PDB file of C-alpha atoms in Angstrom:
ATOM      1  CA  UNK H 437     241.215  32.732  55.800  1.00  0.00           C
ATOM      2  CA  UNK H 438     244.652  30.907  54.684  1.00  0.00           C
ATOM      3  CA  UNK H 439     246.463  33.089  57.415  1.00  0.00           C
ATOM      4  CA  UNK H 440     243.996  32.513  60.122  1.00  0.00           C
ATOM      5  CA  UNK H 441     244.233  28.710  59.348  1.00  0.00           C
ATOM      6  CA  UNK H 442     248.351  28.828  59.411  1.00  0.00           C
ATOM      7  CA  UNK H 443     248.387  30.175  62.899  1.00  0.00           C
ATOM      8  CA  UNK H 444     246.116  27.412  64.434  1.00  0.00           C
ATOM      9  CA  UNK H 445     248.460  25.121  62.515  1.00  0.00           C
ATOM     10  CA  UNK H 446     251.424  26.905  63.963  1.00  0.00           C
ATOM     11  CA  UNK H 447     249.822  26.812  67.721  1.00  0.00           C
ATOM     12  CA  UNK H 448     248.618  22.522  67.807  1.00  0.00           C
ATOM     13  CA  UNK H 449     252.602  21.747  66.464  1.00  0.00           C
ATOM     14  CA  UNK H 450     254.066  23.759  69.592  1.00  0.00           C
ATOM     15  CA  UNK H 451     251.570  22.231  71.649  1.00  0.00           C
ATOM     16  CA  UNK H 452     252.641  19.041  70.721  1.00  0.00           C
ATOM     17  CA  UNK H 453     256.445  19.551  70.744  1.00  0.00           C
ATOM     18  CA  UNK H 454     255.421  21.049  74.380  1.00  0.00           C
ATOM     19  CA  UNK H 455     253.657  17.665  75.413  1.00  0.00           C
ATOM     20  CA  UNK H 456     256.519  16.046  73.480  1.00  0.00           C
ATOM     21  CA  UNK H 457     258.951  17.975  75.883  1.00  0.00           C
ATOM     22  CA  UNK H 458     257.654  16.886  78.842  1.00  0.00           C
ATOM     23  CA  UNK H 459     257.027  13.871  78.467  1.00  0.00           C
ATOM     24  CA  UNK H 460     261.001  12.997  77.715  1.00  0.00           C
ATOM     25  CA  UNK H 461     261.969  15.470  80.922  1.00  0.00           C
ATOM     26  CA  UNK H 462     259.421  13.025  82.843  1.00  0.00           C
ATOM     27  CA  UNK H 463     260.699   9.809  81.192  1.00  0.00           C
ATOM     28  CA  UNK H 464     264.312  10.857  81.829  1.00  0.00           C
ATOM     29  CA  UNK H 465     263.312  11.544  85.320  1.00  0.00           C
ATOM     30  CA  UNK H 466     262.323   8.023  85.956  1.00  0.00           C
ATOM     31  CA  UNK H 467     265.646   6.738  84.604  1.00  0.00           C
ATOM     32  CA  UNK H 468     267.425   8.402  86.699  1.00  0.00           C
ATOM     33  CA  UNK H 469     265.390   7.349  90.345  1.00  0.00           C
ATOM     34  CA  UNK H 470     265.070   3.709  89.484  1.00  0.00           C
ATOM     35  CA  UNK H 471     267.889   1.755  90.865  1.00  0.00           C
ATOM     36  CA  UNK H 472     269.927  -0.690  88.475  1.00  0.00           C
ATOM     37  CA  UNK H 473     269.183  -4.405  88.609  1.00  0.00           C
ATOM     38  CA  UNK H 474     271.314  -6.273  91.183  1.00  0.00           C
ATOM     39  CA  UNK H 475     273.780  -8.815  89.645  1.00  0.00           C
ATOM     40  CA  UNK H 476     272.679 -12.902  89.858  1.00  0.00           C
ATOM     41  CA  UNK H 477     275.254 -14.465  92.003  1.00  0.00           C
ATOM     42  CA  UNK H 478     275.617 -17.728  90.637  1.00  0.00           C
ATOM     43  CA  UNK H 479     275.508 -20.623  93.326  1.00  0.00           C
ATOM     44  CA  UNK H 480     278.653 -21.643  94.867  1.00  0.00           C
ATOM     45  CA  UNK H 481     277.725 -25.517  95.103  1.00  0.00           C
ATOM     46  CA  UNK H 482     274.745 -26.392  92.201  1.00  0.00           C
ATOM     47  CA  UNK H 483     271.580 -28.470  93.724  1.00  0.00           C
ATOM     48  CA  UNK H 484     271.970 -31.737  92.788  1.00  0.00           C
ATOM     49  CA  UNK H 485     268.985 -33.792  91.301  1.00  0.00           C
ATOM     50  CA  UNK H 486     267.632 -35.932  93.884  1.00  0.00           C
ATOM     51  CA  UNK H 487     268.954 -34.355  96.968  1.00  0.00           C
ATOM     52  CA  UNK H 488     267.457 -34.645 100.139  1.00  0.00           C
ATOM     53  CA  UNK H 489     265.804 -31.485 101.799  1.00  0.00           C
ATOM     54  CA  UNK H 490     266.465 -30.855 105.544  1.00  0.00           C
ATOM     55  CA  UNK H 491     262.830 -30.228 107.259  1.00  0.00           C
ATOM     56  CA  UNK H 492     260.585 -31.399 103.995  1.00  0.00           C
ATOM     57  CA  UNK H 493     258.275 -34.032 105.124  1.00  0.00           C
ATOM     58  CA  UNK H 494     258.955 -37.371 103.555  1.00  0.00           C
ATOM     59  CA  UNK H 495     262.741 -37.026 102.999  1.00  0.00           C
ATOM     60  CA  UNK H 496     265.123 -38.322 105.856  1.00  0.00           C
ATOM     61  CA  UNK H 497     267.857 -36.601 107.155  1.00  0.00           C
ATOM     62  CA  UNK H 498     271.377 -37.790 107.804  1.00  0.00           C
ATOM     63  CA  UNK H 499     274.163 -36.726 110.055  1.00  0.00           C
ATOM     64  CA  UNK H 500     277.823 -36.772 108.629  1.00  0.00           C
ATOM     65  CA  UNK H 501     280.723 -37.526 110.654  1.00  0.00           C
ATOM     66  CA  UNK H 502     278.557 -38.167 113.638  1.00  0.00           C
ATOM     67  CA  UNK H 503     280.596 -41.412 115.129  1.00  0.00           C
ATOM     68  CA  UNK H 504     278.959 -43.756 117.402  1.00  0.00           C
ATOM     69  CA  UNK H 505     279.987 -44.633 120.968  1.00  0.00           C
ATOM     70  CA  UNK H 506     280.699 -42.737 123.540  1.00  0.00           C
ATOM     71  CA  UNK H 507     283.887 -42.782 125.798  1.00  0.00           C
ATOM     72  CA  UNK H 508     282.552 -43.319 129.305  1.00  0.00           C
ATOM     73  CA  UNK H 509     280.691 -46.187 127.852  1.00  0.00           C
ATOM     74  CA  UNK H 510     281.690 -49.451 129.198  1.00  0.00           C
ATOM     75  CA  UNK H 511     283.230 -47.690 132.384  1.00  0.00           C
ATOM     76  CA  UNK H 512     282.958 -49.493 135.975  1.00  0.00           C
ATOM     77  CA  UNK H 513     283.766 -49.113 139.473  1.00  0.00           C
ATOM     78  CA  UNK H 514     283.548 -51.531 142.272  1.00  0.00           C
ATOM     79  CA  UNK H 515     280.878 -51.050 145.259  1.00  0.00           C
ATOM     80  CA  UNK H 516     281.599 -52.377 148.932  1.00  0.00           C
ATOM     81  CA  UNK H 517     278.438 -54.929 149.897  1.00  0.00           C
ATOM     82  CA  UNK H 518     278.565 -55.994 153.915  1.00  0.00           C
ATOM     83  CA  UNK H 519     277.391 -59.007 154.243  1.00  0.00           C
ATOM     84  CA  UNK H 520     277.900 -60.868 157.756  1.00  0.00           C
ATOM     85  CA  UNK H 521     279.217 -64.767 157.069  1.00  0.00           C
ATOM     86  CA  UNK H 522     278.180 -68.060 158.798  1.00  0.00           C
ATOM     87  CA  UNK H 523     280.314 -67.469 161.771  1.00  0.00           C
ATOM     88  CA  UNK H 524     278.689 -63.601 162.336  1.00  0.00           C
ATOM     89  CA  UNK H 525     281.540 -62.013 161.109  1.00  0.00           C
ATOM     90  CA  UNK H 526     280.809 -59.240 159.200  1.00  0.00           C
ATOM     91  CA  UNK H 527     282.540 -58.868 155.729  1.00  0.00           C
ATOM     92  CA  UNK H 528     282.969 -56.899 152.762  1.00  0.00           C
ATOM     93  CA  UNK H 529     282.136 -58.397 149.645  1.00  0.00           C
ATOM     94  CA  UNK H 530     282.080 -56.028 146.320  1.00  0.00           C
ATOM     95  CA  UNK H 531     280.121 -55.940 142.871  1.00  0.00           C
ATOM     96  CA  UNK H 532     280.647 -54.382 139.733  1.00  0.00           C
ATOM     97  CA  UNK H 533     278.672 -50.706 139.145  1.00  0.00           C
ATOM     98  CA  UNK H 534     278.746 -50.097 135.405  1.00  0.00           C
ATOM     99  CA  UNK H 535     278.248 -46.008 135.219  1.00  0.00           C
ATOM    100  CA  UNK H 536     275.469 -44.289 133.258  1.00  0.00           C
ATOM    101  CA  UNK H 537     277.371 -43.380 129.573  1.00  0.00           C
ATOM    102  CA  UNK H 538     275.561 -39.783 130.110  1.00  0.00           C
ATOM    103  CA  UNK H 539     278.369 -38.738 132.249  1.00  0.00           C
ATOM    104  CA  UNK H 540     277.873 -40.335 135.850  1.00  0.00           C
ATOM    105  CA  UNK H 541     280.317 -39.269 138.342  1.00  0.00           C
ATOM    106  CA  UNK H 542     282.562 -42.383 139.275  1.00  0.00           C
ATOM    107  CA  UNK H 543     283.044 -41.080 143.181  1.00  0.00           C
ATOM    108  CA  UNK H 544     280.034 -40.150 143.502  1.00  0.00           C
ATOM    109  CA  UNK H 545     278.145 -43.240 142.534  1.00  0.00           C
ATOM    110  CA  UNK H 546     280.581 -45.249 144.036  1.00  0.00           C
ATOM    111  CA  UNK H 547     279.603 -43.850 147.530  1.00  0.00           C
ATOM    112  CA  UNK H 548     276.273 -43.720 146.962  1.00  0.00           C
ATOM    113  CA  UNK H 549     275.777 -47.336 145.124  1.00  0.00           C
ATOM    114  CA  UNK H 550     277.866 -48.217 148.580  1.00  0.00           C
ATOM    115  CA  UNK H 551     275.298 -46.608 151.149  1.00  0.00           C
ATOM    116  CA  UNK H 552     272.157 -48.230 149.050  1.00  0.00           C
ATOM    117  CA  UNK H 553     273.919 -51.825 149.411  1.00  0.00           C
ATOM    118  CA  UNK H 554     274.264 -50.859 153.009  1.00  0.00           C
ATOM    119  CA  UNK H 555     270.764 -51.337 154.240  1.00  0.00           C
ATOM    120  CA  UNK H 556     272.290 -49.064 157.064  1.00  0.00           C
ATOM    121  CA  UNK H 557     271.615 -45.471 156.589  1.00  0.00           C
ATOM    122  CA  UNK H 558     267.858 -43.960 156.141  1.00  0.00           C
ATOM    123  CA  UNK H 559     266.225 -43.752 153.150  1.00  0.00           C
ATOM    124  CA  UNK H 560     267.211 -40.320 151.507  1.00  0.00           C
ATOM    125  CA  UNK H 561     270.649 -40.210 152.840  1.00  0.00           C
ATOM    126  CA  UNK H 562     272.933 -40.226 150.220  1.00  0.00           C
ATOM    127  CA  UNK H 563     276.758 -37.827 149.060  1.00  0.00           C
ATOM    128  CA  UNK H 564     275.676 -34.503 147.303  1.00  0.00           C
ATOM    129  CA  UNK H 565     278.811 -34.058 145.748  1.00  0.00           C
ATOM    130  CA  UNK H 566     282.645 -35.176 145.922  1.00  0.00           C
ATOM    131  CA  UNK H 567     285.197 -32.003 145.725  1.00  0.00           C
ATOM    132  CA  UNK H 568     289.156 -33.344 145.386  1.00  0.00           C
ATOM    133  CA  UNK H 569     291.530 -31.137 147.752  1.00  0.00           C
ATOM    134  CA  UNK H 570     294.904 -32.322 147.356  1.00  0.00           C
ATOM    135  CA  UNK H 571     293.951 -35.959 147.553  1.00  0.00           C
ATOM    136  CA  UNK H 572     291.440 -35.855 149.489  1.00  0.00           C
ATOM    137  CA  UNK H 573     287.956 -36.582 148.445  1.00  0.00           C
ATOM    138  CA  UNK H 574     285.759 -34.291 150.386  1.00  0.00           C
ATOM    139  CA  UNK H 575     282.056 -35.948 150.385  1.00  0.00           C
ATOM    140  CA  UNK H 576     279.417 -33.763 151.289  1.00  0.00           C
ATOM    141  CA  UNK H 577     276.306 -35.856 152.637  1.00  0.00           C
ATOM    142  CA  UNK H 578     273.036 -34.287 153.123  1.00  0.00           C
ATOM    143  CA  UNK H 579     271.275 -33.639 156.224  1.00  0.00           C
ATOM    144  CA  UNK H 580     269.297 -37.488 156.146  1.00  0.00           C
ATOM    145  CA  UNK H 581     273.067 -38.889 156.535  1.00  0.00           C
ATOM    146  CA  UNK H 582     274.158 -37.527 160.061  1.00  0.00           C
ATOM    147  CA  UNK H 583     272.389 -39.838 162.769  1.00  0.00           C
ATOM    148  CA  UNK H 584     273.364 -41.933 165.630  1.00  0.00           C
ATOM    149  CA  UNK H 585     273.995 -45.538 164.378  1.00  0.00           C
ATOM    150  CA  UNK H 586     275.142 -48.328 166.617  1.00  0.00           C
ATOM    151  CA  UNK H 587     278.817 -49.312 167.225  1.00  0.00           C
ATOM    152  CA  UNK H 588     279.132 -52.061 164.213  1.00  0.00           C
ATOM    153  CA  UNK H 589     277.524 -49.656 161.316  1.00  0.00           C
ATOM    154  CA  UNK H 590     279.245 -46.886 162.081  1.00  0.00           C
ATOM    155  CA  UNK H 591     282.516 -49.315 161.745  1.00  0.00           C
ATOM    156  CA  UNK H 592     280.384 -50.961 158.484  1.00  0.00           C
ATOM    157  CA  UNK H 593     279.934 -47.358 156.712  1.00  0.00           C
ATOM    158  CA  UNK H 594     283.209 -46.202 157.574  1.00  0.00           C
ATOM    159  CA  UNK H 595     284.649 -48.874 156.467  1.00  0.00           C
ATOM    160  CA  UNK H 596     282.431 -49.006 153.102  1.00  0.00           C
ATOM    161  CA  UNK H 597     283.231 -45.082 152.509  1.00  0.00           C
ATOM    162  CA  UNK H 598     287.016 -45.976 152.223  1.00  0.00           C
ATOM    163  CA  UNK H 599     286.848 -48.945 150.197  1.00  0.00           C
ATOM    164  CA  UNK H 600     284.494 -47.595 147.737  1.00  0.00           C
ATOM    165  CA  UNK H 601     287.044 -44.202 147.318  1.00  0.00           C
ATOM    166  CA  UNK H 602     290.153 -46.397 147.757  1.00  0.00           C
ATOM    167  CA  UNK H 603     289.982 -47.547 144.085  1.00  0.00           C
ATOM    168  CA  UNK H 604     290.788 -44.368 142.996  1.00  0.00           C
ATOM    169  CA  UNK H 605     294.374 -43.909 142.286  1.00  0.00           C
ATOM    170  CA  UNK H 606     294.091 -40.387 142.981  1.00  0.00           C
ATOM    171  CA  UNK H 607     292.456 -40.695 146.278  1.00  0.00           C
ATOM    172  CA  UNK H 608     294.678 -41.156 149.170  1.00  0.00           C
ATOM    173  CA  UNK H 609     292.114 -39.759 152.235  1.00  0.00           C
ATOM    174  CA  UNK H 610     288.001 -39.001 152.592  1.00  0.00           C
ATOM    175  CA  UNK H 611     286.607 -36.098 154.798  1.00  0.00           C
ATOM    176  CA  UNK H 612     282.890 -36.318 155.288  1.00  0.00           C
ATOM    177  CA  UNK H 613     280.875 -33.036 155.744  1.00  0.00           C
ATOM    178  CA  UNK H 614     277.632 -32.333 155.821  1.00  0.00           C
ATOM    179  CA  UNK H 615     275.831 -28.548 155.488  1.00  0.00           C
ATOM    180  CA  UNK H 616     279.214 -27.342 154.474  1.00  0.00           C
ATOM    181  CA  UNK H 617     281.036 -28.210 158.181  1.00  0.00           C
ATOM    182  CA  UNK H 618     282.880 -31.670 158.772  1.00  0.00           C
ATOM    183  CA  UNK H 619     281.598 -33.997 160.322  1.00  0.00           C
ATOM    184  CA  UNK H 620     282.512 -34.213 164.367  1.00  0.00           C
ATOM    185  CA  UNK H 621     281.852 -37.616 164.404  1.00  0.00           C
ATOM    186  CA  UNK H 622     280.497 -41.143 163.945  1.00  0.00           C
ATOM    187  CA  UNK H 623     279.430 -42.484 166.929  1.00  0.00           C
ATOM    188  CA  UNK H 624     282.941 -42.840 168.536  1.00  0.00           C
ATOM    189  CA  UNK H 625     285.147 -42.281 165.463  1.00  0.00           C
ATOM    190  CA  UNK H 626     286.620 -38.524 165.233  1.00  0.00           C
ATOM    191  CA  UNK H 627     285.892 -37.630 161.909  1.00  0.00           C
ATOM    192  CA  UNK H 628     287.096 -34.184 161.923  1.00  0.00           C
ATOM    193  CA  UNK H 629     289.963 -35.181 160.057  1.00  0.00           C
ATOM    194  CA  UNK H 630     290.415 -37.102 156.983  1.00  0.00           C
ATOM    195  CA  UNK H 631     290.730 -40.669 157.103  1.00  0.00           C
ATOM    196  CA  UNK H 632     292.802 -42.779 155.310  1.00  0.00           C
ATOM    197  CA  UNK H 633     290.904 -44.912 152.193  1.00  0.00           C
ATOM    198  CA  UNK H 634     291.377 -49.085 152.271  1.00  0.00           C
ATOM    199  CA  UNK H 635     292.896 -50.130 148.939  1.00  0.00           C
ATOM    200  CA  UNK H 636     292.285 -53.788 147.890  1.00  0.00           C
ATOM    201  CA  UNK H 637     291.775 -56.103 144.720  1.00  0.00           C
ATOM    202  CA  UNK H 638     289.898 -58.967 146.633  1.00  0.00           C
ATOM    203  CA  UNK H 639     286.398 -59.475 146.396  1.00  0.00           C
ATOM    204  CA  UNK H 640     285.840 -60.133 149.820  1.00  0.00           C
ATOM    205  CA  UNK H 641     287.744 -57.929 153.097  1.00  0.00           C
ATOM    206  CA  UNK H 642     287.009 -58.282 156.608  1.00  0.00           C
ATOM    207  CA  UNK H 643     286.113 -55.051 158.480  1.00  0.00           C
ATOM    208  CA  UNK H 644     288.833 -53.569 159.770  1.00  0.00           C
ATOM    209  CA  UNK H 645     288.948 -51.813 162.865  1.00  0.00           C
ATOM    210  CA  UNK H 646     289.257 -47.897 162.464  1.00  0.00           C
ATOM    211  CA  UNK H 647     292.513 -46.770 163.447  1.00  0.00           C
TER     212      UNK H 647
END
């Protein structure tokens, strides 16, 4: 009886040891596939207490180094107004254009400005753009622009197109186009080549005739 009982002893303790066995060969196992912790990388600028938090409802935002102005602002040109005086003679008085700060083109709006004061050329006609070649300001009129006018405003917006682009130091002739071709003429004024631009100071000019 004490031998039988031995060997059942004998048997549970290398069951045990074999539980005991695997269980370390499975805990070692799970060492080895779990990754090590990542390191903390400690913040290169700490939060400070009371700090404002872009996007968070309540809490305003401020720009820094964001300088007020802007350096078109303040800019002006001078637009040609006809006007005809008390003995019919028809004149060219000017006015002060002060450009959008957004970036308004100074040529541009100083011809168009120009044909608006005009009362002469239909509604819609207006310059498209202004392209510099040399010194010539090439103005490029939409389709509304090329009419028949009579013999005094043609000489009126002729005259108008040169002053307004004659207060540009850089502008020394105009060359009107329209759809991309120049313009053959104004009523009887070859405009196929440029034309020189009127430079004055004075407030009021009398229409010259075109040369």
């Amino acid at each position: 009886m004490a031998t039988n009982k031995t060997v059942k002893n004998t048997r549970i303790g290398f069951t045990l040891i074999g539980v005991g066995a695997l269980g370390l060969v499975a805990l070692a196992t799970y060492i080895r596939s779990t990754p090590p912790p990542l390191p903390v990388k400690p913040l290169d600028t700490p939060l400070q207490r009371n700090e404002p938090l872009q996007g968070v409802p309540g809490q305003k935002e401020t720009t820094i180094g964001k300088t007020g102005g802007d350096p078109q602002d303040g800019r002006q040109i001078m637009v040609p107004v006809p006007e005809v005086d008390d003995k019919g003679q028809l004149k060219m008085k000017s006015r002060k254009h002060k450009l959008d700060p957004s970036g308004e083109d100074a040529r541009l709006s100083a011809v168009n400005e120009f044909l608006s004061s005009s009362n002469i050329v239909p509604k819609g006609a207006k310059a498209m753009s202004i392209s510099m070649r040399d010194r010539t300001a090439v103005i490029e009129f939409n389709e509304a622009f090329n009419k028949t006018y009579g013999t005094i405003d043609e000489q009126t917006i002729l005259t108008g197109l040169r002053m307004a682009l004659g207060q540009f130091d850089d502008v020394d002739k105009i060359l009107l186009m329209v759809s991309g071709k120049p313009l053959d003429s104004l009523g009887s004024v070859d405009t196929t080549e440029p034309l020189d631009v009127i430079r004055t100071t004075s407030k009021e000019q009398p229409v010259d005739p075109m040369p």
